[in-house]
XYZ file of C-alpha atoms in Angstrom:
373
model
C 6.291 22.941 99.604
C 3.504 20.636 98.432
C 3.561 22.403 95.087
C 7.200 21.530 94.439
C 6.649 17.924 95.495
C 3.851 17.613 92.864
C 6.066 19.032 90.144
C 8.854 16.564 90.950
C 6.417 13.638 90.780
C 5.127 14.713 87.353
C 8.678 14.989 86.006
C 9.566 11.531 87.313
C 6.456 9.949 85.695
C 7.077 11.544 82.276
C 10.751 10.592 82.390
C 9.877 7.008 83.231
C 7.534 6.737 80.249
C 10.189 8.056 77.870
C 12.824 5.685 79.180
C 10.427 2.720 78.832
C 9.551 3.489 75.188
C 13.004 4.437 73.935
C 15.317 2.120 75.861
C 13.507 -0.864 77.242
C 11.015 -1.432 74.341
C 12.240 0.247 71.097
C 9.944 0.164 67.940
C 10.640 -2.692 65.512
C 13.183 -1.675 62.889
C 13.792 1.686 64.585
C 17.553 1.306 64.402
C 17.716 -0.105 60.810
C 15.666 -0.723 57.703
C 12.024 -1.733 58.022
C 11.240 -5.430 57.929
C 10.832 -6.641 54.395
C 13.880 -4.851 52.995
C 12.386 -1.476 51.973
C 9.967 1.317 52.758
C 7.748 0.676 49.739
C 7.538 -3.062 49.372
C 9.473 -6.222 49.930
C 11.144 -8.514 47.471
C 9.170 -8.747 44.216
C 7.353 -5.445 44.886
C 6.974 -2.599 42.490
C 10.218 -0.970 43.539
C 11.925 -3.691 45.470
C 14.006 -4.842 42.531
C 12.639 -8.432 42.715
C 11.279 -10.645 39.930
C 7.632 -10.000 38.994
C 5.364 -13.026 38.567
C 2.839 -12.816 35.719
C 0.518 -14.972 33.623
C 1.452 -15.470 29.982
C -0.105 -16.440 26.675
C 1.498 -18.043 23.633
C 0.450 -16.268 20.422
C -1.524 -18.645 18.219
C -3.181 -18.567 14.820
C -6.922 -18.911 15.042
C -9.819 -18.752 12.622
C -11.196 -15.417 13.724
C -14.823 -14.649 12.987
C -16.688 -11.462 13.791
C -20.384 -11.069 13.110
C -22.171 -7.748 12.789
C -25.804 -7.708 13.828
C -27.836 -4.924 12.256
C -31.432 -3.927 11.633
C -32.720 -4.088 8.069
C -35.862 -3.832 5.968
C -37.144 -6.046 3.191
C -38.124 -4.144 0.044
C -39.769 -5.170 -3.212
C -37.311 -5.827 -6.016
C -39.358 -3.430 -8.186
C -42.149 -1.121 -7.070
C -44.215 1.572 -8.757
C -47.216 3.675 -7.783
C -49.679 3.870 -10.657
C -50.866 7.402 -11.513
C -52.637 8.572 -14.692
C -50.793 11.023 -16.927
C -53.910 13.018 -17.876
C -57.246 13.968 -16.350
C -60.044 11.806 -17.725
C -62.804 9.350 -16.845
C -62.038 5.665 -16.329
C -63.846 3.573 -18.941
C -62.147 0.244 -18.220
C -60.556 -1.002 -14.990
C -58.715 -4.338 -15.214
C -57.244 -4.455 -11.719
C -57.777 -7.576 -9.626
C -56.555 -6.655 -6.185
C -53.752 -8.817 -4.814
C -53.378 -10.770 -8.057
C -50.330 -11.140 -10.312
C -50.205 -9.262 -13.608
C -47.906 -9.712 -16.602
C -45.678 -7.037 -18.071
C -47.581 -4.937 -20.620
C -51.045 -5.924 -19.358
C -53.696 -3.193 -19.692
C -54.658 -2.043 -16.194
C -56.684 1.124 -16.796
C -58.334 2.628 -19.898
C -59.368 6.302 -19.887
C -61.917 8.085 -22.079
C -60.396 8.739 -25.546
C -63.314 9.291 -27.982
C -62.352 12.916 -28.608
C -58.746 11.991 -29.375
C -59.783 9.264 -31.799
C -62.049 11.692 -33.671
C -59.203 14.186 -33.870
C -56.912 11.451 -35.165
C -59.353 10.594 -38.009
C -59.549 14.251 -39.003
C -55.784 14.622 -39.117
C -55.370 11.430 -41.133
C -57.817 12.743 -43.757
C -55.889 16.015 -43.939
C -52.613 14.133 -44.259
C -53.987 12.048 -47.148
C -55.014 15.194 -48.970
C -51.622 16.817 -48.306
C -49.874 13.708 -49.644
C -51.851 13.810 -52.962
C -51.133 17.515 -53.297
C -47.442 16.884 -52.796
C -47.436 14.222 -55.538
C -49.115 16.529 -58.090
C -46.786 19.410 -57.285
C -43.824 17.133 -57.622
C -44.816 16.403 -61.237
C -45.355 20.106 -61.934
C -41.950 20.931 -60.443
C -40.284 18.359 -62.704
C -41.904 19.990 -65.818
C -41.153 23.515 -64.588
C -44.795 24.341 -63.942
C -44.137 25.681 -60.368
C -41.196 27.081 -58.506
C -39.179 25.266 -55.865
C -40.552 27.578 -53.191
C -44.154 26.600 -53.959
C -43.240 22.939 -53.789
C -41.463 23.427 -50.430
C -44.636 24.938 -48.960
C -46.636 21.869 -49.993
C -44.120 19.424 -48.477
C -44.030 21.434 -45.263
C -47.808 21.147 -44.932
C -47.557 17.378 -45.401
C -44.885 16.965 -42.715
C -46.909 19.170 -40.336
C -49.985 16.959 -40.802
C -47.962 13.814 -40.114
C -46.472 15.366 -36.955
C -49.982 16.271 -35.687
C -50.994 12.641 -36.151
C -48.045 11.439 -34.065
C -48.947 13.932 -31.326
C -52.511 12.631 -31.106
C -51.256 9.032 -31.060
C -48.993 9.914 -28.123
C -51.969 11.421 -26.284
C -53.930 8.261 -26.988
C -51.175 6.204 -25.355
C -51.594 8.288 -22.214
C -55.178 7.049 -21.942
C -53.882 3.517 -21.410
C -52.027 2.482 -18.256
C -50.100 -0.775 -18.670
C -47.993 -2.780 -16.223
C -44.310 -1.765 -16.600
C -43.157 -5.143 -15.236
C -44.594 -8.424 -13.994
C -45.670 -8.309 -10.374
C -48.537 -8.297 -7.916
C -51.078 -5.477 -7.975
C -52.099 -4.014 -4.646
C -55.365 -2.537 -3.418
C -56.995 -0.101 -5.834
C -58.180 3.321 -4.698
C -60.639 4.093 -7.547
C -63.595 2.511 -9.298
C -64.636 2.286 -12.909
C -66.286 5.522 -14.046
C -64.326 7.737 -11.678
C -62.721 10.896 -13.020
C -59.014 10.836 -12.189
C -56.159 13.342 -12.456
C -52.348 13.027 -12.417
C -52.541 13.306 -8.593
C -54.823 10.284 -8.197
C -53.122 7.131 -6.905
C -54.818 4.208 -8.599
C -52.862 1.271 -7.103
C -49.355 -0.010 -6.360
C -47.520 -2.676 -8.343
C -44.737 -4.690 -6.677
C -42.405 -7.442 -7.794
C -42.174 -9.780 -4.797
C -40.681 -13.038 -6.117
C -37.294 -11.438 -5.423
C -36.762 -8.943 -2.599
C -34.109 -6.423 -1.604
C -32.755 -6.220 1.937
C -31.317 -2.870 3.034
C -29.165 -2.523 6.162
C -26.203 -0.494 7.447
C -22.899 -1.309 9.148
C -20.187 0.898 10.731
C -17.787 2.340 8.175
C -14.735 0.567 9.669
C -16.101 -2.770 8.429
C -16.421 -1.544 4.845
C -13.185 -3.177 3.586
C -14.442 -6.608 4.688
C -17.699 -6.474 2.670
C -17.954 -6.951 -1.100
C -20.438 -8.017 -3.737
C -21.177 -11.673 -3.229
C -20.834 -11.642 0.568
C -23.415 -13.847 2.251
C -25.732 -12.636 5.005
C -28.244 -14.299 7.292
C -31.460 -12.604 8.378
C -34.340 -13.461 10.664
C -37.843 -11.972 10.625
C -40.464 -12.033 13.364
C -42.364 -15.290 13.419
C -39.661 -17.290 11.607
C -37.883 -20.133 13.383
C -34.842 -20.376 11.122
C -32.765 -17.649 9.443
C -32.649 -17.247 5.669
C -29.780 -16.287 3.398
C -29.177 -13.321 1.128
C -26.370 -12.201 -1.174
C -24.871 -8.685 -1.153
C -25.051 -7.170 -4.626
C -24.732 -3.405 -4.092
C -22.816 -1.153 -1.676
C -23.357 2.581 -1.342
C -20.129 4.304 -2.490
C -20.336 6.960 0.222
C -20.790 6.872 4.006
C -23.772 8.540 5.652
C -22.507 11.743 7.263
C -24.863 11.720 10.237
C -24.438 8.097 11.336
C -21.054 7.237 9.720
C -22.616 3.994 8.576
C -22.278 2.266 5.228
C -25.510 1.281 3.504
C -25.592 -2.182 1.946
C -28.209 -3.928 -0.196
C -28.640 -7.695 -0.552
C -30.877 -9.810 -2.777
C -33.256 -12.338 -1.235
C -35.130 -15.081 -3.082
C -38.855 -15.109 -2.303
C -40.305 -17.569 -4.807
C -42.507 -19.100 -2.110
C -43.785 -15.604 -1.151
C -43.019 -16.206 2.526
C -41.767 -12.633 3.012
C -43.541 -9.343 2.380
C -42.008 -5.979 1.445
C -41.613 -3.669 4.420
C -40.903 -6.470 6.918
C -38.317 -5.793 9.638
C -35.316 -8.138 9.549
C -32.443 -8.739 11.915
C -29.343 -9.140 9.746
C -26.128 -10.987 10.629
C -23.103 -10.328 8.430
C -19.809 -12.167 8.872
C -17.113 -9.627 8.032
C -14.084 -11.906 8.382
C -13.420 -15.607 8.716
C -9.734 -16.423 8.210
C -6.638 -17.580 10.097
C -5.198 -14.691 12.112
C -2.768 -14.154 14.985
C -4.704 -13.379 18.142
C -3.948 -12.417 21.746
C -6.260 -11.951 24.745
C -7.836 -8.534 25.100
C -6.102 -7.870 28.438
C -2.666 -8.305 26.843
C -2.977 -5.119 24.771
C -1.832 -1.838 26.333
C -3.524 1.177 24.641
C -1.188 4.082 23.889
C -1.875 7.563 22.577
C -1.170 6.707 18.936
C -0.509 2.991 19.034
C -0.955 -0.223 21.013
C 1.654 -2.296 22.815
C 2.090 -5.770 24.227
C 4.744 -7.088 26.607
C 6.698 -9.925 24.993
C 8.610 -12.219 27.356
C 12.012 -13.129 25.893
C 14.823 -14.771 27.889
C 12.993 -14.036 31.114
C 12.765 -10.284 30.477
C 9.929 -7.934 29.466
C 10.104 -6.399 25.994
C 7.528 -3.703 25.145
C 6.526 -4.117 21.487
C 4.286 -1.945 19.287
C 1.570 -3.888 17.462
C -1.052 -3.139 14.854
C -4.410 -4.582 15.810
C -7.464 -5.452 13.727
C -10.788 -6.932 14.703
C -11.870 -7.223 18.316
C -14.172 -9.770 19.903
C -15.227 -10.200 23.500
C -12.059 -12.021 24.541
C -9.513 -11.664 21.720
C -7.779 -9.072 19.547
C -6.440 -9.683 16.055
C -2.764 -8.738 15.654
C -1.842 -7.669 12.135
C 1.774 -6.611 12.716
C 4.373 -6.797 15.502
C 4.112 -10.406 16.694
C 4.936 -13.855 15.414
C 3.313 -17.158 16.095
C 4.779 -18.728 19.244
C 5.699 -15.445 20.996
C 4.806 -15.300 24.695
C 3.006 -12.147 25.878
C 2.136 -11.050 29.406
C -1.538 -10.886 30.370
C -1.294 -9.840 34.044
C 0.891 -7.492 36.081
C 1.330 -5.105 33.145
C 1.329 -2.029 35.403
C 4.342 -3.306 37.338
C 6.509 -4.267 34.379
C 9.328 -2.141 33.009
C 11.456 -2.601 29.880
C 14.039 -5.382 30.401
C 12.778 -6.113 33.915
C 13.053 -9.766 35.026
C 9.807 -11.699 34.730
C 8.652 -15.030 36.083
C 5.773 -16.769 34.294
C 3.508 -18.175 36.962
C 0.884 -19.659 34.622
C -0.479 -19.758 31.085
C -3.997 -18.810 29.983
C -6.145 -20.019 27.093
C -8.616 -18.259 24.812
C -12.349 -18.228 25.576
C -14.405 -20.858 23.831
C -17.007 -18.495 22.325
C -16.806 -15.132 20.614
C -19.410 -12.424 21.006
C -21.154 -10.672 18.143
C -20.884 -6.951 17.554
C -24.299 -5.319 17.724
C -25.050 -2.228 15.614
C -28.179 -0.248 14.907
C-alpha cells in the first residue's frame, strides 16, 4: 500500500513541474519568432535583410612615393692588380705606397740586359740583309740573278726585321706602367726581388669617382632607368650622399630574382673608400596616382576587387593595382577620382545590397619604405 502511495506522489510532482513550465511560464518567443526578427540576427545583420553600415573613402589623386632600401657596396671606378708578364729580377721599383700615379708612369723595371744584347745582334744582321737585298736588286734588274734568288734574299731581310720586333715586344714586358691615373696601394715586393707572372706587386685604383652596386626586386625594374637618382649612407656619415644610376644588368639573377644596378658616385674629396658598405635608398616612383586604403582592396584568385558605393548600393568592381605602401594601394585601372569605396564591413556586403555610410576615413600621413636585402 505504501508503495503505491509513493508512486502516486512522484507522478503528481513531475506533472506539476511540466504544467508550470509549459503553461504558467512558457519560454520567451516559444509560440512565435525569436525576439529580434530572425534566428540568425536582427535588423541589419548578415542575413536579416537590413541596411549594412560601413565606413567609406573617396578616391583621390595623390603624389605616391615608394622608396626601396637596399644594401650596396662602393667600388673603385677602375681597379687593376699589377702582375709581371715574365719571370725576372726587379731592377727599378718606382712605387710610392698610397700615392697617386699618372697614366703611363713607369712603376716597375725588370732585368733586360740579355734582351738588349739580342736586339743589337739582330739589328746588325738586319743591316747586312738590307745591303744584300739592295745589291741583288741591281743584279736582278741587269739579269745577273734569277727571281728566285732575289726572293730568298728579301725573305731573309723580312725575317730579320720580324725578329727585331719580337725582341722589342719582350723588352716592353720588362716595363710595367700604370694603365690609368689612380692611387697605388701597398706593394708586396722589394727592389731586387725575382718575380714571376704569379707575383702580385701592388693594386692600382681610381678613387676620385666610385661605383655603387646594389640590387632591387625584379618587379621594380620598370621604374628604374639610367639617370635615376639614389641616396646612400655609409657608417660614420651624418648625412646621405647622392649617386646617379648609369648601368642596369639586362638579366635578373636566377637565385635571388633581384635586378643588379650600378650607380656613379663623385669622390673628389676622397671621403669614401672602395669596399665600403652603403645603405642605398632608391625612389622608384613619384607621380600623381589614384590611391585607396589598403583595407579597401579584396584579394581574389586572379584579380583584386573593391566595393564601390553608388546610389546607396554596393558594386563589386575589379581593379588593377600597382605600388603598395604601408597604408595605401595605387589603383591603375577600374576606378575614377571621386568614387566612394567601402573600407569596413566588406565580409557582409553583397552585390547590389543596400549600404549606409557611417563615416569617412582619411589616408595616413606617412608612408613606409620597402626594405630589401
